[in-house]
PDB file of C-alpha atoms and ligand atoms in Angstrom:
ATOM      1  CA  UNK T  24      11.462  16.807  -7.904  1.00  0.00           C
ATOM      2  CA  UNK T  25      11.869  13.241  -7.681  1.00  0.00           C
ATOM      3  CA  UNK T  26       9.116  10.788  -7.471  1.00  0.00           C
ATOM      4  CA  UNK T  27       9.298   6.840  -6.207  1.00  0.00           C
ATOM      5  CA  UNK T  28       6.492   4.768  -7.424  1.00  0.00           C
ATOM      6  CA  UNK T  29       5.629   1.660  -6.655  1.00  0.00           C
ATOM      7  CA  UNK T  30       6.641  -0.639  -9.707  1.00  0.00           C
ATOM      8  CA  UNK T  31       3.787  -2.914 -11.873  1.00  0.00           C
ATOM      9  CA  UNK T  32       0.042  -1.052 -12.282  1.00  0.00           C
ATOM     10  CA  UNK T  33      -0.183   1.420 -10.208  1.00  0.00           C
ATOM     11  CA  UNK T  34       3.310   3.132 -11.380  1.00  0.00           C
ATOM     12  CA  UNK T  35       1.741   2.471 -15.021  1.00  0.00           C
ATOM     13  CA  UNK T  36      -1.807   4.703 -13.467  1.00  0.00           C
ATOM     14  CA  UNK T  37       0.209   7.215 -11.839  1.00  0.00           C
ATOM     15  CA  UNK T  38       2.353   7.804 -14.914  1.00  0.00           C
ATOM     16  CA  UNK T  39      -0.639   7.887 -17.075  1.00  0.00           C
ATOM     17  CA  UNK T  40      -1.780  10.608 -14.593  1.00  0.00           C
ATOM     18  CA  UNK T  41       1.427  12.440 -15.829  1.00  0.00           C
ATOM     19  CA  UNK T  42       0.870  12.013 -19.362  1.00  0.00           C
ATOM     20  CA  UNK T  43      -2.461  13.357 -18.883  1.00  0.00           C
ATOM     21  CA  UNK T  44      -1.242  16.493 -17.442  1.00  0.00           C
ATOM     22  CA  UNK T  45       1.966  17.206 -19.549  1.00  0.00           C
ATOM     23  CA  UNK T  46       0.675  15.621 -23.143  1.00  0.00           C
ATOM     24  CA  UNK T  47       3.739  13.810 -23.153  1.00  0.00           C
ATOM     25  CA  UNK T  48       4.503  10.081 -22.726  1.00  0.00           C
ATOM     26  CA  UNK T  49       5.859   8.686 -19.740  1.00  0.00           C
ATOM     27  CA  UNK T  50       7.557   5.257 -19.732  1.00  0.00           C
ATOM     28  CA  UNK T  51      10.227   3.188 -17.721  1.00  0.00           C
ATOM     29  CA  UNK T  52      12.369   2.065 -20.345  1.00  0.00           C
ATOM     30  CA  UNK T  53      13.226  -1.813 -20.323  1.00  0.00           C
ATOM     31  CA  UNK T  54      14.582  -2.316 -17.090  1.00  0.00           C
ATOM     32  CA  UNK T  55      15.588   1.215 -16.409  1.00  0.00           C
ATOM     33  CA  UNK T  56      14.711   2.063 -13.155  1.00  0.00           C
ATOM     34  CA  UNK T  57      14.995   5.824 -13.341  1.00  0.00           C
ATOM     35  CA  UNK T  58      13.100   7.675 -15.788  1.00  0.00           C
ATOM     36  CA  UNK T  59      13.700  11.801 -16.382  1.00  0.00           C
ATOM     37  CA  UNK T  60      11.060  14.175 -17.924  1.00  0.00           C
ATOM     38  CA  UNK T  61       9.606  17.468 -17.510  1.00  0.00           C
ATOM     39  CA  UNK T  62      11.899  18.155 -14.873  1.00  0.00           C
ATOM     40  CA  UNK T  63      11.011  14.931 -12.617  1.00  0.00           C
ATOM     41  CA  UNK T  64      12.902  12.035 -11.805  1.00  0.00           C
ATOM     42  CA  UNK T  65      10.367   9.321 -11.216  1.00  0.00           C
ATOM     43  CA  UNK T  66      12.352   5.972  -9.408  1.00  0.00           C
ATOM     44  CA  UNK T  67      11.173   2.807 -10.115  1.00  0.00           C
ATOM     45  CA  UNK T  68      10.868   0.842  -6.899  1.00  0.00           C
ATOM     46  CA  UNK T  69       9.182  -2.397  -4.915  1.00  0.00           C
ATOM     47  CA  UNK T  70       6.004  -1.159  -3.344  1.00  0.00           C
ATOM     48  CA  UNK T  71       7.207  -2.004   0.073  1.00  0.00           C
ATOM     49  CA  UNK T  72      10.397   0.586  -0.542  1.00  0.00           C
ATOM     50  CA  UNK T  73       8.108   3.536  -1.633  1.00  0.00           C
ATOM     51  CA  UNK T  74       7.725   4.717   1.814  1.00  0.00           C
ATOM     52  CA  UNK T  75      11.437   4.714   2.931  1.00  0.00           C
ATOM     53  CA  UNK T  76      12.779   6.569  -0.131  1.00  0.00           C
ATOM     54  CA  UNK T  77      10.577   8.860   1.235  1.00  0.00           C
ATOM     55  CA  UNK T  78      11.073   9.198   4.102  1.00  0.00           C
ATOM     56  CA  UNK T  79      15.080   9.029   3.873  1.00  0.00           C
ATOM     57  CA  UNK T  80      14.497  12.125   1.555  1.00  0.00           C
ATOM     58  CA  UNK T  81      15.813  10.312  -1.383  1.00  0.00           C
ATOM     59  CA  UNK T  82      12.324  10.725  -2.887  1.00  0.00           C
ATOM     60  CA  UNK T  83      10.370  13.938  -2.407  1.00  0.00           C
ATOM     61  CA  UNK T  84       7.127  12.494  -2.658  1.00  0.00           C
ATOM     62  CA  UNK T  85       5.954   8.864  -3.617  1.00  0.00           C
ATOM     63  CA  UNK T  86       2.802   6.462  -4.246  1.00  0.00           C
ATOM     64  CA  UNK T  87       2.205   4.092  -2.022  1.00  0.00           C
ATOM     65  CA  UNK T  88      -0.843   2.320  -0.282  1.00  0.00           C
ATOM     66  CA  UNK T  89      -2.426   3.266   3.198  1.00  0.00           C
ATOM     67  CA  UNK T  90      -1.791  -0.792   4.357  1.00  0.00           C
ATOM     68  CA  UNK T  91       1.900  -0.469   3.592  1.00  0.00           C
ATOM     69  CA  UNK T  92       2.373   2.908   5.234  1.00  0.00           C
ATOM     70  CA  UNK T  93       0.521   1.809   8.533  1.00  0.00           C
ATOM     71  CA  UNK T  94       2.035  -1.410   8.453  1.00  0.00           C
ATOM     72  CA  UNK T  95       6.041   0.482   8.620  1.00  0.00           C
ATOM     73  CA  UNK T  96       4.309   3.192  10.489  1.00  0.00           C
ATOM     74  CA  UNK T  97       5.857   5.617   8.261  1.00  0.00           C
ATOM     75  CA  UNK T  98       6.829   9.390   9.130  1.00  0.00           C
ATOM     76  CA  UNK T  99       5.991  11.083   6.020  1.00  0.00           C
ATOM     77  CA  UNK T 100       2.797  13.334   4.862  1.00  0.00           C
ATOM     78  CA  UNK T 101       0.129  12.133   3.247  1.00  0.00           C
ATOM     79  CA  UNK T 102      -1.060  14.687   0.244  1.00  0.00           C
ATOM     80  CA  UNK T 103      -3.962  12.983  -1.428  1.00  0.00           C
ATOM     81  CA  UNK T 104      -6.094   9.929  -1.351  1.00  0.00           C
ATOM     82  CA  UNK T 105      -5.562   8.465  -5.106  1.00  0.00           C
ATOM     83  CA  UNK T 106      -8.304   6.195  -5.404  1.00  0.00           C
ATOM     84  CA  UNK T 107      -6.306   3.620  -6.994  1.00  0.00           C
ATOM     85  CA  UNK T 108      -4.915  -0.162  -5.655  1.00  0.00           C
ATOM     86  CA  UNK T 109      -8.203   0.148  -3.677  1.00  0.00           C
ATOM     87  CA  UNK T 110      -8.166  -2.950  -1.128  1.00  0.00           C
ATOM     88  CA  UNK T 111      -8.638  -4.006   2.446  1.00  0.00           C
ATOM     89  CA  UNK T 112      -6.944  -5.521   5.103  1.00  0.00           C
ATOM     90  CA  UNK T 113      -8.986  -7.817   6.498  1.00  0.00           C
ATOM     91  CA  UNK T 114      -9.263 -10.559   8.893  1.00  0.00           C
ATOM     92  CA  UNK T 115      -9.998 -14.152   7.157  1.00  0.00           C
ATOM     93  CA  UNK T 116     -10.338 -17.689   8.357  1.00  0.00           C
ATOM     94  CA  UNK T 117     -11.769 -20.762   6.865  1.00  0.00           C
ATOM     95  CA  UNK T 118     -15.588 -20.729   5.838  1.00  0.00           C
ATOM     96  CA  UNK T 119     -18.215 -21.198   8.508  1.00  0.00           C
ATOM     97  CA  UNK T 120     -15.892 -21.576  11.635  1.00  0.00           C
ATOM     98  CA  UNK T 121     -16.479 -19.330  14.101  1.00  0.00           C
ATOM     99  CA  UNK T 122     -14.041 -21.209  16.796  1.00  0.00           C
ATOM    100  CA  UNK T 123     -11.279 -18.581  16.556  1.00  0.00           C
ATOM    101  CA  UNK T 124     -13.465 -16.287  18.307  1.00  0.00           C
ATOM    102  CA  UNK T 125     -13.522 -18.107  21.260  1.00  0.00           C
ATOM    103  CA  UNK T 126      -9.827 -19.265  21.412  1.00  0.00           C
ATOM    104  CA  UNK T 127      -8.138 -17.851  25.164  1.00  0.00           C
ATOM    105  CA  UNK T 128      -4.970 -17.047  22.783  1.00  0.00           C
ATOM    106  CA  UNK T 129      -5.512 -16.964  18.897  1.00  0.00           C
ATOM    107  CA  UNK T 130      -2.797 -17.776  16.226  1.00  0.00           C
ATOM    108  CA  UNK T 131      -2.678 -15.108  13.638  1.00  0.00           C
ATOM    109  CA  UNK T 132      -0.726 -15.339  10.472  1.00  0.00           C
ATOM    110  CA  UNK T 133       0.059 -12.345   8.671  1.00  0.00           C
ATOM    111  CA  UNK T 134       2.731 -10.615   6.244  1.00  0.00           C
ATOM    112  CA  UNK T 135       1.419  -7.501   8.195  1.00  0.00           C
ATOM    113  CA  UNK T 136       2.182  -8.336  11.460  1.00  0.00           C
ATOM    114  CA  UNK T 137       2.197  -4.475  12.993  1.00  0.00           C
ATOM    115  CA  UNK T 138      -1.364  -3.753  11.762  1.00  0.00           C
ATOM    116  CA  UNK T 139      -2.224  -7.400  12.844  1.00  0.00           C
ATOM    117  CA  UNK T 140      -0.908  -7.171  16.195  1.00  0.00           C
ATOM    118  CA  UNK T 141      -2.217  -3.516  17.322  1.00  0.00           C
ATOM    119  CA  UNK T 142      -5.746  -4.840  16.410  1.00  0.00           C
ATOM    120  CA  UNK T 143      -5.738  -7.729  18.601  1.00  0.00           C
ATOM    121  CA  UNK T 144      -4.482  -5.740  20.819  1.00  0.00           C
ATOM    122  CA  UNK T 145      -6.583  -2.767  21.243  1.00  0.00           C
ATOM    123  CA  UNK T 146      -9.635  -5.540  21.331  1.00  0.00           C
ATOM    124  CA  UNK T 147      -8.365  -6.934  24.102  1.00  0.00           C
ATOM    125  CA  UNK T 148      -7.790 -10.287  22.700  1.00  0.00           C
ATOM    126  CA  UNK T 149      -4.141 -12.221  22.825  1.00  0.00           C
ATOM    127  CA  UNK T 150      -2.945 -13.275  20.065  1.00  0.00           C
ATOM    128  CA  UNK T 151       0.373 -14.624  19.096  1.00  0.00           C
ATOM    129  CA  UNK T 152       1.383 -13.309  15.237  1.00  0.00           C
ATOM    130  CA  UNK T 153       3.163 -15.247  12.773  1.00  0.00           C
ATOM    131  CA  UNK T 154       5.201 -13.282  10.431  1.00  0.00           C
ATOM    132  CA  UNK T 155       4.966 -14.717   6.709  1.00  0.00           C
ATOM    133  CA  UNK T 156       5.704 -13.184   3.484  1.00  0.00           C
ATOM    134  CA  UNK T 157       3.220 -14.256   1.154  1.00  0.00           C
ATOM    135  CA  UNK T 158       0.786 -17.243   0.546  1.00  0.00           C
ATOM    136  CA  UNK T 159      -0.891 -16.326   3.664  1.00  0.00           C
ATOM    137  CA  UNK T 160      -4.259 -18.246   3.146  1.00  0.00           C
ATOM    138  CA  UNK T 161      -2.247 -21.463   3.507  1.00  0.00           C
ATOM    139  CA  UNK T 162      -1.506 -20.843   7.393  1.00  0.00           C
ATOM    140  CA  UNK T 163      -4.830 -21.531   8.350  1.00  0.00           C
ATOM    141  CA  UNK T 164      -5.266 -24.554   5.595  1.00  0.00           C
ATOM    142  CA  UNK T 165      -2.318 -26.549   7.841  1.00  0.00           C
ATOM    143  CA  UNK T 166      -2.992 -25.365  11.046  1.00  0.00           C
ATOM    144  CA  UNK T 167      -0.292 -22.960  11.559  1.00  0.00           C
ATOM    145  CA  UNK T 168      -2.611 -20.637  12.352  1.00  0.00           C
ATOM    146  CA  UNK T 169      -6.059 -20.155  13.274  1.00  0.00           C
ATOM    147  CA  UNK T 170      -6.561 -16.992  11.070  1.00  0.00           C
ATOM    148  CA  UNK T 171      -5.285 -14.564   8.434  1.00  0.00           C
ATOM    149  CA  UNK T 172      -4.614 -11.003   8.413  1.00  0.00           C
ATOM    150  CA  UNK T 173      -4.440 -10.325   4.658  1.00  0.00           C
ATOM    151  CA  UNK T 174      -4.970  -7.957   1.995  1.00  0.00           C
ATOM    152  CA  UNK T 175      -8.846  -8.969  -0.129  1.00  0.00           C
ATOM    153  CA  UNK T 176      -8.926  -7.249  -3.216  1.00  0.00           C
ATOM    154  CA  UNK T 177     -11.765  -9.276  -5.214  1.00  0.00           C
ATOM    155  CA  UNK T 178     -11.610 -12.086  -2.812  1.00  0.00           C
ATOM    156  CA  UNK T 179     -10.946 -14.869  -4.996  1.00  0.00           C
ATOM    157  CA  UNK T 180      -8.129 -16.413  -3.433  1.00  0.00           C
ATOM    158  CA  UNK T 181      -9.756 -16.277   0.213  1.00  0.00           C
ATOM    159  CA  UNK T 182     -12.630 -18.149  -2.004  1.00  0.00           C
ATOM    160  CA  UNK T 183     -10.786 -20.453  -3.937  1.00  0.00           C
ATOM    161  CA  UNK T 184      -8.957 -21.788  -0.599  1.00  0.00           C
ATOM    162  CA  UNK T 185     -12.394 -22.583   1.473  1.00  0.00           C
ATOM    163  CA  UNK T 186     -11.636 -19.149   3.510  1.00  0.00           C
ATOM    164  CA  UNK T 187     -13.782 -16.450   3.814  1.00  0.00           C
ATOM    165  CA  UNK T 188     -13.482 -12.896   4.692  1.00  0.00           C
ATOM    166  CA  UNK T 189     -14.655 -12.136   8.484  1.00  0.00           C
ATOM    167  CA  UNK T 190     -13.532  -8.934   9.519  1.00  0.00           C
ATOM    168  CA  UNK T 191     -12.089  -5.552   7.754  1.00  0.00           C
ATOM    169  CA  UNK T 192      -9.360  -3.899  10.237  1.00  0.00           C
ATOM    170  CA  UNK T 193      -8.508  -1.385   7.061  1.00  0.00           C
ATOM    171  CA  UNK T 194      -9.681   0.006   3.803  1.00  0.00           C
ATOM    172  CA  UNK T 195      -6.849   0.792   1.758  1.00  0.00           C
ATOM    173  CA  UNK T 196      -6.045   3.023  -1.663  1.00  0.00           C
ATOM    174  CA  UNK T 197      -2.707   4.472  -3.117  1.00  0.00           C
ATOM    175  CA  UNK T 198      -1.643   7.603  -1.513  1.00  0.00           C
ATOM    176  CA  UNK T 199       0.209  10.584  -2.775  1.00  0.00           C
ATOM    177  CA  UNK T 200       2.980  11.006   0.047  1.00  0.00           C
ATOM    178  CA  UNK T 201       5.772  13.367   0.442  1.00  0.00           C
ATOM    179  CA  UNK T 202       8.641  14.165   2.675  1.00  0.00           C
ATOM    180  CA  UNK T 203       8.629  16.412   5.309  1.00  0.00           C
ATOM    181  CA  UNK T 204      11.783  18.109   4.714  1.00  0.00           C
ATOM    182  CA  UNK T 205      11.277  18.580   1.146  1.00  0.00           C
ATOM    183  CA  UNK T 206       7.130  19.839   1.333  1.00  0.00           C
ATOM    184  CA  UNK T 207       8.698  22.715   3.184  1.00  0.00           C
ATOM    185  CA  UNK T 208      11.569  23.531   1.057  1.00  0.00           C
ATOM    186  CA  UNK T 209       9.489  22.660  -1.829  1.00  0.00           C
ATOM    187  CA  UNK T 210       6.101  23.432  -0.901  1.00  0.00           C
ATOM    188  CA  UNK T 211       4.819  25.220  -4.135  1.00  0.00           C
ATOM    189  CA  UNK T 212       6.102  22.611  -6.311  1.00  0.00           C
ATOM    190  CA  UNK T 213       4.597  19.703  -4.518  1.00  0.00           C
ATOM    191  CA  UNK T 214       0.978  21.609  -3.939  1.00  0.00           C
ATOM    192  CA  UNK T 215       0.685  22.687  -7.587  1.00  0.00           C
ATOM    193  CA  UNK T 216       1.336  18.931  -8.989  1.00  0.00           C
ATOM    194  CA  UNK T 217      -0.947  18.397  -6.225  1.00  0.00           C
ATOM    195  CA  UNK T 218      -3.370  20.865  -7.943  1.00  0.00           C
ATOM    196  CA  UNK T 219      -2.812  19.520 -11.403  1.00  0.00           C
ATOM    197  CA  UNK T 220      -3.246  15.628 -10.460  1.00  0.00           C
ATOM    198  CA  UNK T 221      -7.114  16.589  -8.853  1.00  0.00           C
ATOM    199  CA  UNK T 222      -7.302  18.458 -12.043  1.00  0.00           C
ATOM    200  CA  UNK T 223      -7.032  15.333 -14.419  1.00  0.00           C
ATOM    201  CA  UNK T 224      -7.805  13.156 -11.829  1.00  0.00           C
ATOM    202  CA  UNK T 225     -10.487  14.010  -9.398  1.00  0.00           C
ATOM    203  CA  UNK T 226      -8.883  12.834  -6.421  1.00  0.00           C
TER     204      UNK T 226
HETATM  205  C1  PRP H  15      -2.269 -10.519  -2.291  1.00  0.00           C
HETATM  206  C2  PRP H  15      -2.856 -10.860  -0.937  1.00  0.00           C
HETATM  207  C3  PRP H  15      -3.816 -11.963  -1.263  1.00  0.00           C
HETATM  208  C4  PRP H  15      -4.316 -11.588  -2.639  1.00  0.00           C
HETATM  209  C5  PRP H  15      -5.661 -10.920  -2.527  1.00  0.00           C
HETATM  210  O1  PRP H  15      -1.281 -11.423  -2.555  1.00  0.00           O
HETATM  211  O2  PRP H  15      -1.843 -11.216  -0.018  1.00  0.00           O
HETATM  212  O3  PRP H  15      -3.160 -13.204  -1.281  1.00  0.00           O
HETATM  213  O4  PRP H  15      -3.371 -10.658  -3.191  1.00  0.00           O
HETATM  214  O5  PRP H  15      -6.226 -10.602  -3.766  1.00  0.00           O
HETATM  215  P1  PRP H  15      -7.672 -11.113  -4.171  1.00  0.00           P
HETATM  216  O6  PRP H  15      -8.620 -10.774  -3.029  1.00  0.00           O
HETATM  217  O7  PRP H  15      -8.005 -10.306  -5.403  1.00  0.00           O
HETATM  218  O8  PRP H  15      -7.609 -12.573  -4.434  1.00  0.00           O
HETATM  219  P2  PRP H  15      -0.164 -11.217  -3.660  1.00  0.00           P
HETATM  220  O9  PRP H  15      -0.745 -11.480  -5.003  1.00  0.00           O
HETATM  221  O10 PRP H  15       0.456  -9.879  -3.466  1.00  0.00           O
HETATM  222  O11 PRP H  15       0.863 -12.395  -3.350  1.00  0.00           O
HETATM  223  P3  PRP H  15       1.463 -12.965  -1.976  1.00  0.00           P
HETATM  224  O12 PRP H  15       0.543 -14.067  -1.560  1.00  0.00           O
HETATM  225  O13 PRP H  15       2.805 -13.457  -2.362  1.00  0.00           O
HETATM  226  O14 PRP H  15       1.514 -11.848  -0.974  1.00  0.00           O
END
């Protein structure tokens, strides 16, 4: 079975998970990006790939967080709620002004401009999206936009730019995810790792 994690902390949790259930270590070498044991082949990729080696079947099943999945909009089946990366996806702006609200069109700047679009959207309110790829909470700082759509975590960098959280669209947590093809032609395998993760894990 092969398994595509998302690479930094949470691949480090999930394989922990693993080493947990097996009693045997389980480590990306160096800079390898594959890593074979106990009959899985765990791939080593950037958390916004998790879901399409997935879902091109070159992963069975992978880890990957609820805001990336509904962000890509991804076809695959989600197995268990991890309880790890745990997040949101919020709406933020700068502290104390309200104005956006009132706006006849609003700028929004986001790096997740599907999730940030179909909420304006199904409230009814226009808004014109501005796709960025990271250092969001500047947009708003230089006027090139009149709000974020960002992930919080602890909230310190909202903070530490004058912003402040106003709205959560999403809550967000790893998932365990697998691909359709493959949960039926390998449906026992997948449900009794399944099993064993809630075992040592409680999810
Ligand atoms: C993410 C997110 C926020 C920050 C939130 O950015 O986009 O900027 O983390 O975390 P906090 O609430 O704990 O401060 P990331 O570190 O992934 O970098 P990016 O700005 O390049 O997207």
């Amino acid at each position: 079975m092969t398994i595509a994690l998302p690479k930094g902390r949470i691949a480090s949790e999930v394989l922990d998970i693993f080493r947990k259930i097996f009693n045997e270590d389980f480590e990306f070498e160096n800079r390898k990006l594959i890593l074979k044991k106990a009959g899985f082949t765990f791939l080593n990729v950037r958390n916004w790939d998790v879901a399409t080696y997935v879902e091109k079947q070159a992963a069975d099943i992978g880890v990957v967080g609820l805001d990336v999945i509904t962000e890509l909009k991804s076809d695959v089946l989600e197995l268990l709620d991890l309880g790890l990366g745990k997040c949101r996806v919020s709406i933020g702006g700068i502290k104390g002004d309200e104005s956006y609200k009132s706006k006849i069109q609003i700028k929004v700047a986001s790096k997740l401009a599907n999730i940030a679009k179909e909420y304006f959207s199904k409230k009814g309110i226009p808004a014109e999206v501005i796709k960025l790829n990271g250092s969001i909470e500047l947009a708003p700082l230089v006027g090139l936009s009149d709000v974020i759509v960002d992930i919080v975590e602890t909230g310190n960098t909202l903070r530490e730019n004058g912003l402040e959280e106003k709205e959560v669209i999403l809550y967000s947590s790893a998932r365990l995810i697998a691909n359709k093809n493959s949960f039926l032609t390998k449906k026992t395998e997948i449900l009794d790792l399944v099993e064993k993760i809630r075992k040592v894990h409680g999810a």
